[in-house]
Amino acid sequence: MFYPLLLKPPVKDYLWGGTRLKTEYNYETDKEKAAEAWVLSCHKDGSDIVENGELAGKTLPEVLELWGDKAIGKNAAAFPYFPLLIKLIDAKDRLSVQVHPDDTYALKNEGEFGKTEMWYVVDCDEGAELIYGFNREVSKEEFECRIKNNTLPAICNYVPAHKGDVFFIAAGTLHAIGAGILIAEVQQNSNTTYRVFDYGRLGADGKPRALHVEKALDVARLCPPERSAGPIGKPEQNGDCTSTLLAKCGYFTARLLDVAGSAPLCADGESFHSLLCLSGSGAVICGGGAVPFAKGDSLFLPAGLGAYTIAGRAQLVLTTL
């Protein structure tokens, strides 16, 4: 029988991470740094674990194998494996400048999907900025030259970051999260990244982290970003809930929900629902039961679950396919 799953995410301790995911969002890790929490993940590099109900202790992939394609919905079942990965990212330091391939290139060269993603800026320090594409059109020769002579930042498009900003990062877009930014990221289920500039930092082995120049040259869009920052929809009021469409593409649809009371929703046969609580608390009520949630909690609602209600005062990211 389907029911809402409360998920425990794997936590990654990349060198640029901070501690907010531990201290503010209560994610468990024995590492000093908590750079990323993979709040919806069936990826081989880290899968969520179910925390509630009769399936508690099983991984999300195990549950979906048990439940079958009806649990992910018609849209997700069209993909050869679970198509989404959702993260909370705490960038205490700046991330490397990087680019991701599209599906065709990644499936041929990496054995997994490419990566198109969306960033929602949950919080950031005053004066924080990020890299979003190039500041002008460049040739492949100039791109390669600047990578090799460490002058790539001169042609990067630096954008101030503000709480509530939205950035759509299509595959091939040069990008980097800056220092002091906390981001909710919705992306394709891929961990393929081509790094092109890393500020001379050393990895855990004491050596400079590898760059992936040739592959980046193959896939990078050598132009400014095609989309401006910001959600693609206007806030829409429906009873006790304000819904804002953040991003929509062939891989995902993401909305920001501000709930102050109760919000009726429905997980039909088309897609599962993923809920990530950014602030506040409440409960998901369906079928006569309730699953409480608080800041940082992630819930997977299977497709076909039907009508449910979010009750409480909370801000959440709702992601569907």
Tab-separated table of C-alpha atoms in Angstrom:
chain	number	residue	atom	x	y	z
A	1	MET	CA	0.000	0.000	0.000
A	2	PHE	CA	1.361	3.404	-0.979
A	3	TYR	CA	2.012	6.016	1.699
A	4	PRO	CA	4.138	9.209	2.035
A	5	LEU	CA	7.781	8.379	2.700
A	6	LEU	CA	9.897	10.485	5.046
A	7	LEU	CA	13.468	10.287	3.718
A	8	LYS	CA	16.884	10.394	5.360
A	9	PRO	CA	19.455	11.741	2.883
A	10	PRO	CA	23.124	10.902	2.413
A	11	VAL	CA	25.366	13.871	3.272
A	12	LYS	CA	28.504	14.740	1.287
A	13	ASP	CA	31.539	16.452	2.844
A	14	TYR	CA	33.107	18.216	-0.157
A	15	LEU	CA	35.925	20.605	0.728
A	16	TRP	CA	33.910	23.788	0.008
A	17	GLY	CA	31.035	22.861	2.343
A	18	GLY	CA	29.964	24.449	5.611
A	19	THR	CA	28.060	23.288	8.692
A	20	ARG	CA	24.580	24.795	8.235
A	21	LEU	CA	23.104	21.531	7.016
A	22	LYS	CA	24.072	19.999	10.361
A	23	THR	CA	23.284	22.880	12.695
A	24	GLU	CA	20.157	24.330	11.036
A	25	TYR	CA	18.686	21.398	9.117
A	26	ASN	CA	19.697	18.575	11.466
A	27	TYR	CA	21.182	16.303	8.812
A	28	GLU	CA	23.270	13.579	10.380
A	29	THR	CA	26.916	13.127	9.479
A	30	ASP	CA	30.104	12.346	11.378
A	31	LYS	CA	32.083	14.546	8.999
A	32	GLU	CA	33.224	18.050	9.901
A	33	LYS	CA	31.720	19.558	6.758
A	34	ALA	CA	28.281	19.004	5.273
A	35	ALA	CA	28.367	20.343	1.735
A	36	GLU	CA	25.339	18.579	0.231
A	37	ALA	CA	22.343	16.631	1.467
A	38	TRP	CA	20.818	14.488	-1.289
A	39	VAL	CA	17.228	14.867	-0.157
A	40	LEU	CA	15.726	12.878	-3.045
A	41	SER	CA	18.185	10.332	-4.382
A	42	CYS	CA	18.256	6.916	-5.995
A	43	HIS	CA	21.787	7.481	-7.266
A	44	LYS	CA	24.511	4.845	-6.959
A	45	ASP	CA	26.711	7.391	-5.149
A	46	GLY	CA	24.164	7.754	-2.345
A	47	SER	CA	20.500	6.820	-1.867
A	48	ASP	CA	17.924	7.991	0.643
A	49	ILE	CA	16.673	5.741	3.434
A	50	VAL	CA	13.006	5.573	4.450
A	51	GLU	CA	12.426	6.647	8.048
A	52	ASN	CA	8.723	5.946	8.605
A	53	GLY	CA	6.106	3.234	8.285
A	54	GLU	CA	6.391	-0.431	7.442
A	55	LEU	CA	9.226	0.165	4.970
A	56	ALA	CA	11.447	2.061	7.410
A	57	GLY	CA	15.099	1.151	6.968
A	58	LYS	CA	14.837	0.337	3.280
A	59	THR	CA	16.504	2.498	0.668
A	60	LEU	CA	14.334	4.503	-1.699
A	61	PRO	CA	15.473	2.373	-4.679
A	62	GLU	CA	14.454	-0.769	-2.780
A	63	VAL	CA	11.013	0.662	-2.085
A	64	LEU	CA	10.493	1.737	-5.690
A	65	GLU	CA	11.536	-1.701	-6.882
A	66	LEU	CA	8.946	-3.171	-4.515
A	67	TRP	CA	6.199	-0.742	-5.497
A	68	GLY	CA	6.869	-0.760	-9.238
A	69	ASP	CA	6.478	1.903	-11.915
A	70	LYS	CA	3.043	2.985	-10.680
A	71	ALA	CA	4.766	4.618	-7.709
A	72	ILE	CA	6.864	6.957	-9.844
A	73	GLY	CA	4.164	7.661	-12.438
A	74	LYS	CA	3.915	7.522	-16.197
A	75	ASN	CA	6.297	10.424	-16.825
A	76	ALA	CA	9.186	9.043	-14.766
A	77	ALA	CA	8.595	5.473	-15.949
A	78	ALA	CA	9.447	6.626	-19.474
A	79	PHE	CA	13.088	6.996	-18.348
A	80	PRO	CA	15.389	3.942	-18.043
A	81	TYR	CA	16.105	4.784	-14.390
A	82	PHE	CA	14.816	7.189	-11.733
A	83	PRO	CA	15.291	10.589	-13.392
A	84	LEU	CA	15.703	13.158	-10.584
A	85	LEU	CA	18.185	14.095	-7.876
A	86	ILE	CA	17.373	16.904	-5.421
A	87	LYS	CA	19.895	18.481	-3.068
A	88	LEU	CA	20.379	21.116	-0.421
A	89	ILE	CA	23.803	22.696	-0.917
A	90	ASP	CA	25.719	24.767	1.644
A	91	ALA	CA	28.570	26.530	-0.130
A	92	LYS	CA	30.695	28.096	2.602
A	93	ASP	CA	33.438	28.478	-0.001
A	94	ARG	CA	33.000	28.879	-3.758
A	95	LEU	CA	32.575	25.801	-5.933
A	96	SER	CA	34.728	25.068	-8.945
A	97	VAL	CA	33.741	26.551	-12.302
A	98	GLN	CA	32.160	23.680	-14.193
A	99	VAL	CA	29.846	22.476	-16.916
A	100	HIS	CA	27.601	19.436	-17.350
A	101	PRO	CA	26.933	17.438	-20.530
A	102	ASP	CA	23.560	16.793	-22.137
A	103	ASP	CA	21.960	13.347	-22.302
A	104	THR	CA	23.430	12.319	-25.652
A	105	TYR	CA	27.020	13.084	-24.660
A	106	ALA	CA	26.719	11.769	-21.094
A	107	LEU	CA	25.074	8.481	-22.028
A	108	LYS	CA	27.764	7.862	-24.629
A	109	ASN	CA	30.740	8.873	-22.480
A	110	GLU	CA	29.666	8.477	-18.831
A	111	GLY	CA	26.944	5.829	-18.821
A	112	GLU	CA	24.375	8.087	-17.159
A	113	PHE	CA	22.129	11.000	-18.020
A	114	GLY	CA	23.413	14.512	-18.540
A	115	LYS	CA	22.545	17.253	-16.107
A	116	THR	CA	20.124	20.111	-16.480
A	117	GLU	CA	19.398	21.702	-13.112
A	118	MET	CA	17.679	24.535	-11.281
A	119	TRP	CA	18.952	26.532	-8.320
A	120	TYR	CA	16.671	28.169	-5.785
A	121	VAL	CA	18.623	30.477	-3.452
A	122	VAL	CA	17.365	29.632	0.031
A	123	ASP	CA	19.727	32.057	1.755
A	124	CYS	CA	22.984	33.879	1.098
A	125	ASP	CA	25.474	36.270	2.611
A	126	GLU	CA	25.336	39.935	1.712
A	127	GLY	CA	27.397	40.504	-1.416
A	128	ALA	CA	27.386	36.842	-2.466
A	129	GLU	CA	27.632	36.134	-6.168
A	130	LEU	CA	27.717	33.198	-8.540
A	131	ILE	CA	28.818	32.405	-12.079
A	132	TYR	CA	26.078	31.979	-14.682
A	133	GLY	CA	27.384	31.469	-18.212
A	134	PHE	CA	29.910	33.649	-20.045
A	135	ASN	CA	29.844	37.444	-20.106
A	136	ARG	CA	30.092	37.408	-23.921
A	137	GLU	CA	30.353	34.954	-26.774
A	138	VAL	CA	33.736	33.219	-26.888
A	139	SER	CA	35.426	30.812	-29.252
A	140	LYS	CA	36.395	27.293	-28.285
A	141	GLU	CA	40.038	28.325	-28.775
A	142	GLU	CA	39.750	31.221	-26.332
A	143	PHE	CA	37.899	29.057	-23.816
A	144	GLU	CA	40.653	26.439	-23.948
A	145	CYS	CA	43.424	29.045	-23.749
A	146	ARG	CA	41.915	30.744	-20.716
A	147	ILE	CA	41.483	27.434	-18.911
A	148	LYS	CA	45.126	26.594	-19.481
A	149	ASN	CA	46.529	30.028	-18.515
A	150	ASN	CA	44.188	30.457	-15.511
A	151	THR	CA	42.390	33.550	-16.833
A	152	LEU	CA	38.943	31.964	-17.196
A	153	PRO	CA	37.304	34.225	-14.543
A	154	ALA	CA	37.799	37.220	-16.882
A	155	ILE	CA	35.105	35.915	-19.249
A	156	CYS	CA	32.697	34.496	-16.655
A	157	ASN	CA	29.316	36.147	-16.068
A	158	TYR	CA	29.211	37.070	-12.358
A	159	VAL	CA	25.703	37.616	-10.961
A	160	PRO	CA	24.758	38.914	-7.491
A	161	ALA	CA	22.803	36.335	-5.481
A	162	HIS	CA	19.727	37.183	-3.425
A	163	LYS	CA	17.423	35.086	-1.290
A	164	GLY	CA	14.612	33.794	-3.513
A	165	ASP	CA	16.558	33.981	-6.783
A	166	VAL	CA	16.087	31.186	-9.318
A	167	PHE	CA	18.672	30.102	-11.900
A	168	PHE	CA	17.942	27.564	-14.618
A	169	ILE	CA	21.176	25.812	-15.584
A	170	ALA	CA	20.628	23.999	-18.878
A	171	ALA	CA	23.181	21.312	-19.769
A	172	GLY	CA	26.236	22.983	-21.268
A	173	THR	CA	25.923	26.186	-19.219
A	174	LEU	CA	29.125	27.301	-17.487
A	175	HIS	CA	28.357	27.857	-13.790
A	176	ALA	CA	29.635	27.966	-10.219
A	177	ILE	CA	27.937	28.550	-6.881
A	178	GLY	CA	29.731	31.294	-4.965
A	179	ALA	CA	30.759	31.421	-1.316
A	180	GLY	CA	28.098	32.035	1.318
A	181	ILE	CA	25.131	30.659	-0.639
A	182	LEU	CA	22.613	28.016	0.445
A	183	ILE	CA	20.800	26.461	-2.499
A	184	ALA	CA	18.018	23.969	-3.150
A	185	GLU	CA	18.953	22.227	-6.388
A	186	VAL	CA	16.638	20.181	-8.580
A	187	GLN	CA	18.532	18.270	-11.249
A	188	GLN	CA	18.625	15.253	-13.468
A	189	ASN	CA	19.800	12.093	-11.755
A	190	SER	CA	23.455	12.479	-12.690
A	191	ASN	CA	26.719	13.082	-10.876
A	192	THR	CA	28.764	13.955	-13.965
A	193	THR	CA	30.654	17.243	-13.685
A	194	TYR	CA	33.406	18.668	-15.878
A	195	ARG	CA	35.590	21.032	-13.842
A	196	VAL	CA	37.479	23.773	-15.692
A	197	PHE	CA	38.737	26.132	-12.956
A	198	ASP	CA	39.259	25.532	-9.231
A	199	TYR	CA	41.159	28.531	-7.838
A	200	GLY	CA	44.316	26.463	-7.332
A	201	ARG	CA	42.810	24.429	-4.507
A	202	LEU	CA	44.188	21.095	-3.367
A	203	GLY	CA	42.104	17.970	-2.846
A	204	ALA	CA	42.176	15.627	0.129
A	205	ASP	CA	45.273	13.974	-1.346
A	206	GLY	CA	47.164	17.270	-1.283
A	207	LYS	CA	47.204	17.529	-5.072
A	208	PRO	CA	45.360	19.978	-7.357
A	209	ARG	CA	41.914	18.661	-8.220
A	210	ALA	CA	41.605	17.291	-11.743
A	211	LEU	CA	40.253	19.416	-14.576
A	212	HIS	CA	38.231	17.943	-17.431
A	213	VAL	CA	39.216	20.269	-20.234
A	214	GLU	CA	38.610	18.172	-23.346
A	215	LYS	CA	35.147	17.055	-22.302
A	216	ALA	CA	34.212	20.573	-21.227
A	217	LEU	CA	35.280	21.889	-24.627
A	218	ASP	CA	32.986	19.311	-26.219
A	219	VAL	CA	29.849	20.302	-24.306
A	220	ALA	CA	30.062	23.952	-23.175
A	221	ARG	CA	27.707	26.596	-24.580
A	222	LEU	CA	30.130	29.411	-25.360
A	223	CYS	CA	27.716	32.303	-24.819
A	224	PRO	CA	25.883	34.290	-22.134
A	225	PRO	CA	22.933	32.547	-20.426
A	226	GLU	CA	19.708	32.397	-22.396
A	227	ARG	CA	17.457	32.963	-19.387
A	228	SER	CA	17.444	35.750	-16.830
A	229	ALA	CA	17.439	34.927	-13.140
A	230	GLY	CA	14.077	34.553	-11.445
A	231	PRO	CA	11.069	32.235	-11.283
A	232	ILE	CA	9.154	31.751	-14.517
A	233	GLY	CA	5.770	32.196	-12.836
A	234	LYS	CA	4.011	34.782	-10.682
A	235	PRO	CA	2.822	33.934	-7.147
A	236	GLU	CA	-0.683	32.451	-7.249
A	237	GLN	CA	-2.911	32.438	-4.179
A	238	ASN	CA	-5.130	29.412	-3.580
A	239	GLY	CA	-6.720	29.470	-0.149
A	240	ASP	CA	-4.005	29.146	2.473
A	241	CYS	CA	-1.253	28.465	-0.066
A	242	THR	CA	0.780	30.713	-2.340
A	243	SER	CA	2.323	28.767	-5.220
A	244	THR	CA	5.097	30.101	-7.475
A	245	LEU	CA	6.305	28.209	-10.531
A	246	LEU	CA	10.107	28.259	-10.268
A	247	ALA	CA	11.111	26.246	-13.328
A	248	LYS	CA	9.619	23.872	-15.854
A	249	CYS	CA	11.346	21.747	-18.493
A	250	GLY	CA	11.204	18.268	-19.950
A	251	TYR	CA	12.952	16.866	-16.871
A	252	PHE	CA	11.109	18.472	-13.948
A	253	THR	CA	8.622	21.056	-12.741
A	254	ALA	CA	9.461	22.866	-9.502
A	255	ARG	CA	7.166	25.100	-7.457
A	256	LEU	CA	7.625	27.052	-4.256
A	257	LEU	CA	4.740	26.574	-1.822
A	258	ASP	CA	4.123	28.989	1.042
A	259	VAL	CA	1.531	27.313	3.247
A	260	ALA	CA	-0.202	29.120	6.112
A	261	GLY	CA	-2.974	26.758	7.122
A	262	SER	CA	-3.839	23.930	4.755
A	263	ALA	CA	-3.145	23.211	1.083
A	264	PRO	CA	-5.000	20.407	-0.738
A	265	LEU	CA	-2.960	18.662	-3.454
A	266	CYS	CA	-3.180	15.457	-5.463
A	267	ALA	CA	-0.524	12.983	-6.583
A	268	ASP	CA	-2.128	11.416	-9.651
A	269	GLY	CA	-0.828	8.714	-11.949
A	270	GLU	CA	1.303	11.104	-14.007
A	271	SER	CA	4.026	11.816	-11.460
A	272	PHE	CA	5.258	11.344	-7.929
A	273	HIS	CA	5.485	14.429	-5.687
A	274	SER	CA	8.694	15.415	-3.875
A	275	LEU	CA	8.343	17.857	-0.962
A	276	LEU	CA	11.367	19.570	0.612
A	277	CYS	CA	10.645	21.734	3.650
A	278	LEU	CA	12.837	24.857	3.630
A	279	SER	CA	11.328	26.429	6.743
A	280	GLY	CA	8.505	25.961	9.209
A	281	SER	CA	6.743	22.707	10.018
A	282	GLY	CA	3.526	20.816	9.444
A	283	ALA	CA	2.187	17.457	8.338
A	284	VAL	CA	1.163	15.662	5.190
A	285	ILE	CA	-2.311	14.240	5.755
A	286	CYS	CA	-3.792	11.510	3.584
A	287	GLY	CA	-5.802	8.324	3.970
A	288	GLY	CA	-6.643	9.048	7.568
A	289	GLY	CA	-2.990	9.313	8.615
A	290	ALA	CA	-0.466	12.109	9.043
A	291	VAL	CA	3.291	12.338	8.482
A	292	PRO	CA	4.783	15.259	10.432
A	293	PHE	CA	7.635	17.243	8.884
A	294	ALA	CA	9.943	20.078	9.909
A	295	LYS	CA	12.650	22.242	8.368
A	296	GLY	CA	14.976	20.118	6.260
A	297	ASP	CA	12.634	17.150	5.925
A	298	SER	CA	12.064	15.551	2.542
A	299	LEU	CA	9.030	13.473	1.614
A	300	PHE	CA	8.333	11.266	-1.376
A	301	LEU	CA	4.659	10.930	-2.262
A	302	PRO	CA	4.121	8.114	-4.771
A	303	ALA	CA	2.162	8.688	-7.951
A	304	GLY	CA	-1.378	7.447	-7.578
A	305	LEU	CA	-1.470	8.280	-3.876
A	306	GLY	CA	-4.348	10.607	-4.659
A	307	ALA	CA	-5.559	13.558	-2.624
A	308	TYR	CA	-3.482	14.789	0.287
A	309	THR	CA	-3.224	17.951	2.360
A	310	ILE	CA	-0.248	19.909	3.612
A	311	ALA	CA	-1.228	21.347	6.995
A	312	GLY	CA	0.882	23.830	8.935
A	313	ARG	CA	2.979	26.918	8.339
A	314	ALA	CA	5.868	26.095	6.064
A	315	GLN	CA	7.737	26.925	2.885
A	316	LEU	CA	8.375	23.924	0.643
A	317	VAL	CA	9.709	23.084	-2.797
A	318	LEU	CA	7.320	20.773	-4.652
A	319	THR	CA	8.921	18.893	-7.541
A	320	THR	CA	7.105	16.726	-10.076
A	321	LEU	CA	7.819	15.296	-13.486
